[in-house]
PDB file of C-alpha atoms in Angstrom:
ATOM      1  CA  UNK A  30      88.262  90.767 102.496  1.00 70.00           C
ATOM      2  CA  UNK A  31      89.488  91.056 105.482  1.00 84.00           C
ATOM      3  CA  UNK A  32      91.352  87.844 106.912  1.00 85.00           C
ATOM      4  CA  UNK A  33      88.649  87.531 109.674  1.00 88.00           C
ATOM      5  CA  UNK A  34      86.049  87.816 107.415  1.00 89.00           C
ATOM      6  CA  UNK A  35      87.493  85.297 104.656  1.00 87.00           C
ATOM      7  CA  UNK A  36      87.956  82.844 107.859  1.00 92.00           C
ATOM      8  CA  UNK A  37      83.996  83.106 108.564  1.00 93.00           C
ATOM      9  CA  UNK A  38      82.999  82.885 105.057  1.00 92.00           C
ATOM     10  CA  UNK A  39      84.968  79.360 104.656  1.00 92.00           C
ATOM     11  CA  UNK A  40      83.737  78.354 108.199  1.00 94.00           C
ATOM     12  CA  UNK A  41      80.071  78.926 106.246  1.00 94.00           C
ATOM     13  CA  UNK A  42      80.982  77.124 103.317  1.00 94.00           C
ATOM     14  CA  UNK A  43      82.811  74.318 105.186  1.00 93.00           C
ATOM     15  CA  UNK A  44      79.104  74.017 107.318  1.00 93.00           C
ATOM     16  CA  UNK A  45      77.159  74.091 104.030  1.00 92.00           C
ATOM     17  CA  UNK A  46      79.495  71.184 102.694  1.00 91.00           C
ATOM     18  CA  UNK A  47      78.615  69.165 105.777  1.00 90.00           C
ATOM     19  CA  UNK A  48      74.847  69.425 105.049  1.00 90.00           C
ATOM     20  CA  UNK A  49      73.738  72.895 107.043  1.00 89.00           C
ATOM     21  CA  UNK A  50      71.573  74.771 105.271  1.00 85.00           C
ATOM     22  CA  UNK A  51      71.328  77.495 107.281  1.00 90.00           C
ATOM     23  CA  UNK A  52      75.160  78.354 106.318  1.00 91.00           C
ATOM     24  CA  UNK A  53      73.347  79.586 103.108  1.00 90.00           C
ATOM     25  CA  UNK A  54      71.907  82.440 104.931  1.00 92.00           C
ATOM     26  CA  UNK A  55      75.634  83.480 106.293  1.00 93.00           C
ATOM     27  CA  UNK A  56      77.286  83.543 103.139  1.00 93.00           C
ATOM     28  CA  UNK A  57      73.991  85.863 101.948  1.00 93.00           C
ATOM     29  CA  UNK A  58      74.505  88.300 104.767  1.00 92.00           C
ATOM     30  CA  UNK A  59      78.356  88.469 104.390  1.00 91.00           C
ATOM     31  CA  UNK A  60      79.036  88.502 100.713  1.00 92.00           C
ATOM     32  CA  UNK A  61      75.623  88.906  98.628  1.00 91.00           C
ATOM     33  CA  UNK A  62      76.437  92.700  98.038  1.00 91.00           C
ATOM     34  CA  UNK A  63      79.912  91.673  96.660  1.00 90.00           C
ATOM     35  CA  UNK A  64      78.148  89.079  94.507  1.00 92.00           C
ATOM     36  CA  UNK A  65      75.777  91.388  93.367  1.00 92.00           C
ATOM     37  CA  UNK A  66      78.240  93.837  91.932  1.00 89.00           C
ATOM     38  CA  UNK A  67      80.444  91.576  90.521  1.00 89.00           C
ATOM     39  CA  UNK A  68      77.104  90.109  88.548  1.00 90.00           C
ATOM     40  CA  UNK A  69      76.481  93.528  87.767  1.00 89.00           C
ATOM     41  CA  UNK A  70      79.343  94.630  86.186  1.00 84.00           C
ATOM     42  CA  UNK A  71      79.122  91.783  83.719  1.00 84.00           C
ATOM     43  CA  UNK A  72      75.281  91.902  82.757  1.00 85.00           C
ATOM     44  CA  UNK A  73      75.011  95.523  83.280  1.00 82.00           C
ATOM     45  CA  UNK A  74      71.428  95.529  84.578  1.00 85.00           C
ATOM     46  CA  UNK A  75      70.616  95.408  88.448  1.00 88.00           C
ATOM     47  CA  UNK A  76      67.502  93.261  87.444  1.00 89.00           C
ATOM     48  CA  UNK A  77      69.746  90.696  85.254  1.00 90.00           C
ATOM     49  CA  UNK A  78      72.185  90.678  88.200  1.00 91.00           C
ATOM     50  CA  UNK A  79      69.583  89.821  90.778  1.00 93.00           C
ATOM     51  CA  UNK A  80      68.834  86.955  88.716  1.00 92.00           C
ATOM     52  CA  UNK A  81      72.555  86.012  88.465  1.00 93.00           C
ATOM     53  CA  UNK A  82      72.739  86.118  92.278  1.00 93.00           C
ATOM     54  CA  UNK A  83      69.848  83.973  92.716  1.00 94.00           C
ATOM     55  CA  UNK A  84      71.105  81.288  90.347  1.00 93.00           C
ATOM     56  CA  UNK A  85      74.601  81.613  91.929  1.00 94.00           C
ATOM     57  CA  UNK A  86      73.085  80.541  95.376  1.00 93.00           C
ATOM     58  CA  UNK A  87      71.520  77.431  93.682  1.00 92.00           C
ATOM     59  CA  UNK A  88      74.892  76.463  92.286  1.00 93.00           C
ATOM     60  CA  UNK A  89      76.756  77.170  95.101  1.00 92.00           C
ATOM     61  CA  UNK A  90      74.092  75.081  97.210  1.00 91.00           C
ATOM     62  CA  UNK A  91      74.057  72.016  94.690  1.00 90.00           C
ATOM     63  CA  UNK A  92      78.125  72.168  93.872  1.00 90.00           C
ATOM     64  CA  UNK A  93      79.302  72.679  97.375  1.00 91.00           C
ATOM     65  CA  UNK A  94      81.241  69.502  97.036  1.00 90.00           C
ATOM     66  CA  UNK A  95      83.471  71.507  94.692  1.00 88.00           C
ATOM     67  CA  UNK A  96      84.579  73.301  97.692  1.00 88.00           C
ATOM     68  CA  UNK A  97      87.877  72.191  99.341  1.00 88.00           C
ATOM     69  CA  UNK A  98      88.403  73.554 102.853  1.00 86.00           C
ATOM     70  CA  UNK A  99      91.440  75.175 103.276  1.00 84.00           C
ATOM     71  CA  UNK A 100      91.010  77.076 100.089  1.00 86.00           C
ATOM     72  CA  UNK A 101      89.987  80.533  99.208  1.00 89.00           C
ATOM     73  CA  UNK A 102      86.101  80.184  99.692  1.00 91.00           C
ATOM     74  CA  UNK A 103      85.589  83.968  98.428  1.00 91.00           C
ATOM     75  CA  UNK A 104      87.407  83.054  95.132  1.00 89.00           C
ATOM     76  CA  UNK A 105      85.308  79.994  94.991  1.00 91.00           C
ATOM     77  CA  UNK A 106      82.006  81.835  95.477  1.00 93.00           C
ATOM     78  CA  UNK A 107      83.067  84.683  93.181  1.00 91.00           C
ATOM     79  CA  UNK A 108      84.030  82.297  90.257  1.00 91.00           C
ATOM     80  CA  UNK A 109      80.746  80.782  90.450  1.00 93.00           C
ATOM     81  CA  UNK A 110      78.959  84.179  90.291  1.00 93.00           C
ATOM     82  CA  UNK A 111      81.172  85.236  87.311  1.00 90.00           C
ATOM     83  CA  UNK A 112      80.463  81.794  85.759  1.00 89.00           C
ATOM     84  CA  UNK A 113      76.652  81.924  86.104  1.00 92.00           C
ATOM     85  CA  UNK A 114      76.719  85.804  84.674  1.00 89.00           C
ATOM     86  CA  UNK A 115      78.526  84.564  81.729  1.00 86.00           C
ATOM     87  CA  UNK A 116      75.928  81.365  81.549  1.00 87.00           C
ATOM     88  CA  UNK A 117      73.002  84.189  81.692  1.00 88.00           C
ATOM     89  CA  UNK A 118      74.315  86.338  79.053  1.00 82.00           C
ATOM     90  CA  UNK A 119      74.731  83.189  76.830  1.00 80.00           C
ATOM     91  CA  UNK A 120      71.119  82.235  77.701  1.00 79.00           C
ATOM     92  CA  UNK A 121      69.857  85.465  76.593  1.00 75.00           C
ATOM     93  CA  UNK A 122      72.514  85.400  73.252  1.00 59.00           C
ATOM     94  CA  UNK A 123      73.967  88.654  74.501  1.00 43.00           C
ATOM     95  CA  UNK A 124      77.764  89.040  74.424  1.00 43.00           C
ATOM     96  CA  UNK A 125      79.641  91.243  76.900  1.00 41.00           C
ATOM     97  CA  UNK A 126      82.951  91.522  77.779  1.00 47.00           C
ATOM     98  CA  UNK A 127      84.623  91.660  81.542  1.00 48.00           C
ATOM     99  CA  UNK A 128      84.986  95.204  82.312  1.00 53.00           C
ATOM    100  CA  UNK A 129      87.394  95.233  85.026  1.00 54.00           C
ATOM    101  CA  UNK A 130      86.789  98.674  85.670  1.00 53.00           C
ATOM    102  CA  UNK A 131      83.276  98.148  86.809  1.00 52.00           C
ATOM    103  CA  UNK A 132      84.232  96.122  89.311  1.00 53.00           C
ATOM    104  CA  UNK A 133      86.503  98.622  91.454  1.00 51.00           C
ATOM    105  CA  UNK A 134      82.706 100.337  92.369  1.00 49.00           C
ATOM    106  CA  UNK A 135      81.938  97.852  95.240  1.00 50.00           C
ATOM    107  CA  UNK A 136      79.126  98.760  97.698  1.00 47.00           C
ATOM    108  CA  UNK A 137      79.983  99.387 101.371  1.00 47.00           C
ATOM    109  CA  UNK A 138      77.863  99.896 104.252  1.00 50.00           C
ATOM    110  CA  UNK A 139      80.275 101.901 106.022  1.00 51.00           C
ATOM    111  CA  UNK A 140      80.235 104.908 104.287  1.00 52.00           C
ATOM    112  CA  UNK A 141      83.033 107.465 104.977  1.00 57.00           C
ATOM    113  CA  UNK A 142      83.719 110.257 102.653  1.00 60.00           C
ATOM    114  CA  UNK A 143      87.503 110.062 103.405  1.00 65.00           C
ATOM    115  CA  UNK A 144      87.360 106.560 102.613  1.00 64.00           C
ATOM    116  CA  UNK A 145      85.116 107.385  99.010  1.00 63.00           C
ATOM    117  CA  UNK A 146      87.733 109.934  98.112  1.00 72.00           C
ATOM    118  CA  UNK A 147      90.376 107.243  98.751  1.00 72.00           C
ATOM    119  CA  UNK A 148      88.724 104.900  96.633  1.00 71.00           C
ATOM    120  CA  UNK A 149      88.446 107.489  93.940  1.00 73.00           C
ATOM    121  CA  UNK A 150      91.939 107.769  94.054  1.00 77.00           C
ATOM    122  CA  UNK A 151      92.745 104.298  93.758  1.00 77.00           C
ATOM    123  CA  UNK A 152      90.013 103.929  90.815  1.00 79.00           C
ATOM    124  CA  UNK A 153      91.549 106.711  88.722  1.00 80.00           C
ATOM    125  CA  UNK A 154      95.102 105.394  88.973  1.00 83.00           C
ATOM    126  CA  UNK A 155      93.680 101.783  88.233  1.00 83.00           C
ATOM    127  CA  UNK A 156      92.518 103.178  85.303  1.00 84.00           C
ATOM    128  CA  UNK A 157      96.243 104.757  84.145  1.00 87.00           C
ATOM    129  CA  UNK A 158      97.012 100.578  84.370  1.00 87.00           C
ATOM    130  CA  UNK A 159      97.278  98.659  81.164  1.00 89.00           C
ATOM    131  CA  UNK A 160      94.407  96.199  80.552  1.00 87.00           C
ATOM    132  CA  UNK A 161      96.555  93.578  81.517  1.00 88.00           C
ATOM    133  CA  UNK A 162      97.968  94.938  84.794  1.00 89.00           C
ATOM    134  CA  UNK A 163      94.118  95.668  85.618  1.00 86.00           C
ATOM    135  CA  UNK A 164      93.221  91.974  85.266  1.00 86.00           C
ATOM    136  CA  UNK A 165      95.933  91.040  87.573  1.00 88.00           C
ATOM    137  CA  UNK A 166      95.268  93.654  90.222  1.00 86.00           C
ATOM    138  CA  UNK A 167      91.177  92.465  89.824  1.00 83.00           C
ATOM    139  CA  UNK A 168      92.160  88.910  90.747  1.00 82.00           C
ATOM    140  CA  UNK A 169      94.663  89.858  93.260  1.00 83.00           C
ATOM    141  CA  UNK A 170      92.406  92.477  95.189  1.00 79.00           C
ATOM    142  CA  UNK A 171      89.144  91.929  94.037  1.00 76.00           C
ATOM    143  CA  UNK A 172      88.789  88.270  93.807  1.00 76.00           C
ATOM    144  CA  UNK A 173      91.471  87.342  96.352  1.00 76.00           C
ATOM    145  CA  UNK A 174      93.188  84.887  94.351  1.00 81.00           C
ATOM    146  CA  UNK A 175      96.537  83.520  94.932  1.00 85.00           C
ATOM    147  CA  UNK A 176      99.234  83.819  92.574  1.00 88.00           C
ATOM    148  CA  UNK A 177      98.523  79.984  91.727  1.00 89.00           C
ATOM    149  CA  UNK A 178      95.065  80.994  91.011  1.00 85.00           C
ATOM    150  CA  UNK A 179      96.012  84.052  88.659  1.00 88.00           C
ATOM    151  CA  UNK A 180      98.140  81.871  86.765  1.00 89.00           C
ATOM    152  CA  UNK A 181      95.547  79.195  86.037  1.00 86.00           C
ATOM    153  CA  UNK A 182      93.024  81.580  85.158  1.00 83.00           C
ATOM    154  CA  UNK A 183      95.288  83.777  82.847  1.00 86.00           C
ATOM    155  CA  UNK A 184      97.580  81.067  81.270  1.00 89.00           C
ATOM    156  CA  UNK A 185     100.829  82.836  82.353  1.00 90.00           C
ATOM    157  CA  UNK A 186     103.496  81.350  84.797  1.00 93.00           C
ATOM    158  CA  UNK A 187     103.529  81.980  88.635  1.00 91.00           C
ATOM    159  CA  UNK A 188     106.725  83.834  88.453  1.00 92.00           C
ATOM    160  CA  UNK A 189     105.245  86.000  85.532  1.00 92.00           C
ATOM    161  CA  UNK A 190     102.259  86.758  87.783  1.00 90.00           C
ATOM    162  CA  UNK A 191     104.404  87.575  90.473  1.00 92.00           C
ATOM    163  CA  UNK A 192     106.154  89.870  88.837  1.00 93.00           C
ATOM    164  CA  UNK A 193     103.830  91.642  86.739  1.00 93.00           C
ATOM    165  CA  UNK A 194     101.564  91.721  89.956  1.00 90.00           C
ATOM    166  CA  UNK A 195     104.547  93.845  91.675  1.00 91.00           C
ATOM    167  CA  UNK A 196     105.293  96.459  88.775  1.00 92.00           C
ATOM    168  CA  UNK A 197     101.311  97.222  88.700  1.00 90.00           C
ATOM    169  CA  UNK A 198     101.142  97.578  92.160  1.00 89.00           C
ATOM    170  CA  UNK A 199     104.297  99.622  92.460  1.00 90.00           C
ATOM    171  CA  UNK A 200     102.796 101.552  89.552  1.00 89.00           C
ATOM    172  CA  UNK A 201      99.532 102.162  91.870  1.00 86.00           C
ATOM    173  CA  UNK A 202     102.286 103.358  94.862  1.00 87.00           C
ATOM    174  CA  UNK A 203     103.996 105.820  92.661  1.00 85.00           C
ATOM    175  CA  UNK A 204     100.610 107.272  91.327  1.00 82.00           C
ATOM    176  CA  UNK A 205      98.957 107.382  94.752  1.00 81.00           C
ATOM    177  CA  UNK A 206     102.002 108.812  96.703  1.00 82.00           C
ATOM    178  CA  UNK A 207     102.193 111.791  94.057  1.00 78.00           C
ATOM    179  CA  UNK A 208      98.414 112.279  94.319  1.00 65.00           C
ATOM    180  CA  UNK A 209      98.850 112.807  97.817  1.00 61.00           C
ATOM    181  CA  UNK A 210     102.126 115.292  97.491  1.00 60.00           C
ATOM    182  CA  UNK A 211      99.726 117.138  95.395  1.00 55.00           C
ATOM    183  CA  UNK A 212      97.079 117.784  98.341  1.00 53.00           C
TER     184      UNK A 212
END
């Protein structure tokens, strides 16, 4: 998520926290597609994912006091979506594993064939990483988690998160640069 988009989202979350119910519309407009992609990646079904996104907005509106201004609002919202999706699966007595590979298929209204090719190359490179490396890349670049948030989520130290993320990024850089040389 671009810094300007993140700033707009944070302002909308602050407005919602201040009692502006119309801010939910702005949040929906900005990130509902990403929320749906995350939910669908977990529940594996479009209709169920729509239910999860609806539940997420209800939880977001009801739990907005948990949002701390100045923190990563995108990560806050996506954590709600993830939790709602797993709650949904528990209610349905289904079991699911977090398939991080599925989260790299993000919908984007700005269709650009060159961008699609780059995304496909990135996805192929990401698949070569270990599951732990993919998880770090997922938290860092899809959920926009900070190193501190990743450390808290994974239970490993901040320095280990930094080292392992840098190593995974370097692997990706090498794979992607080799792919460009081969063209």
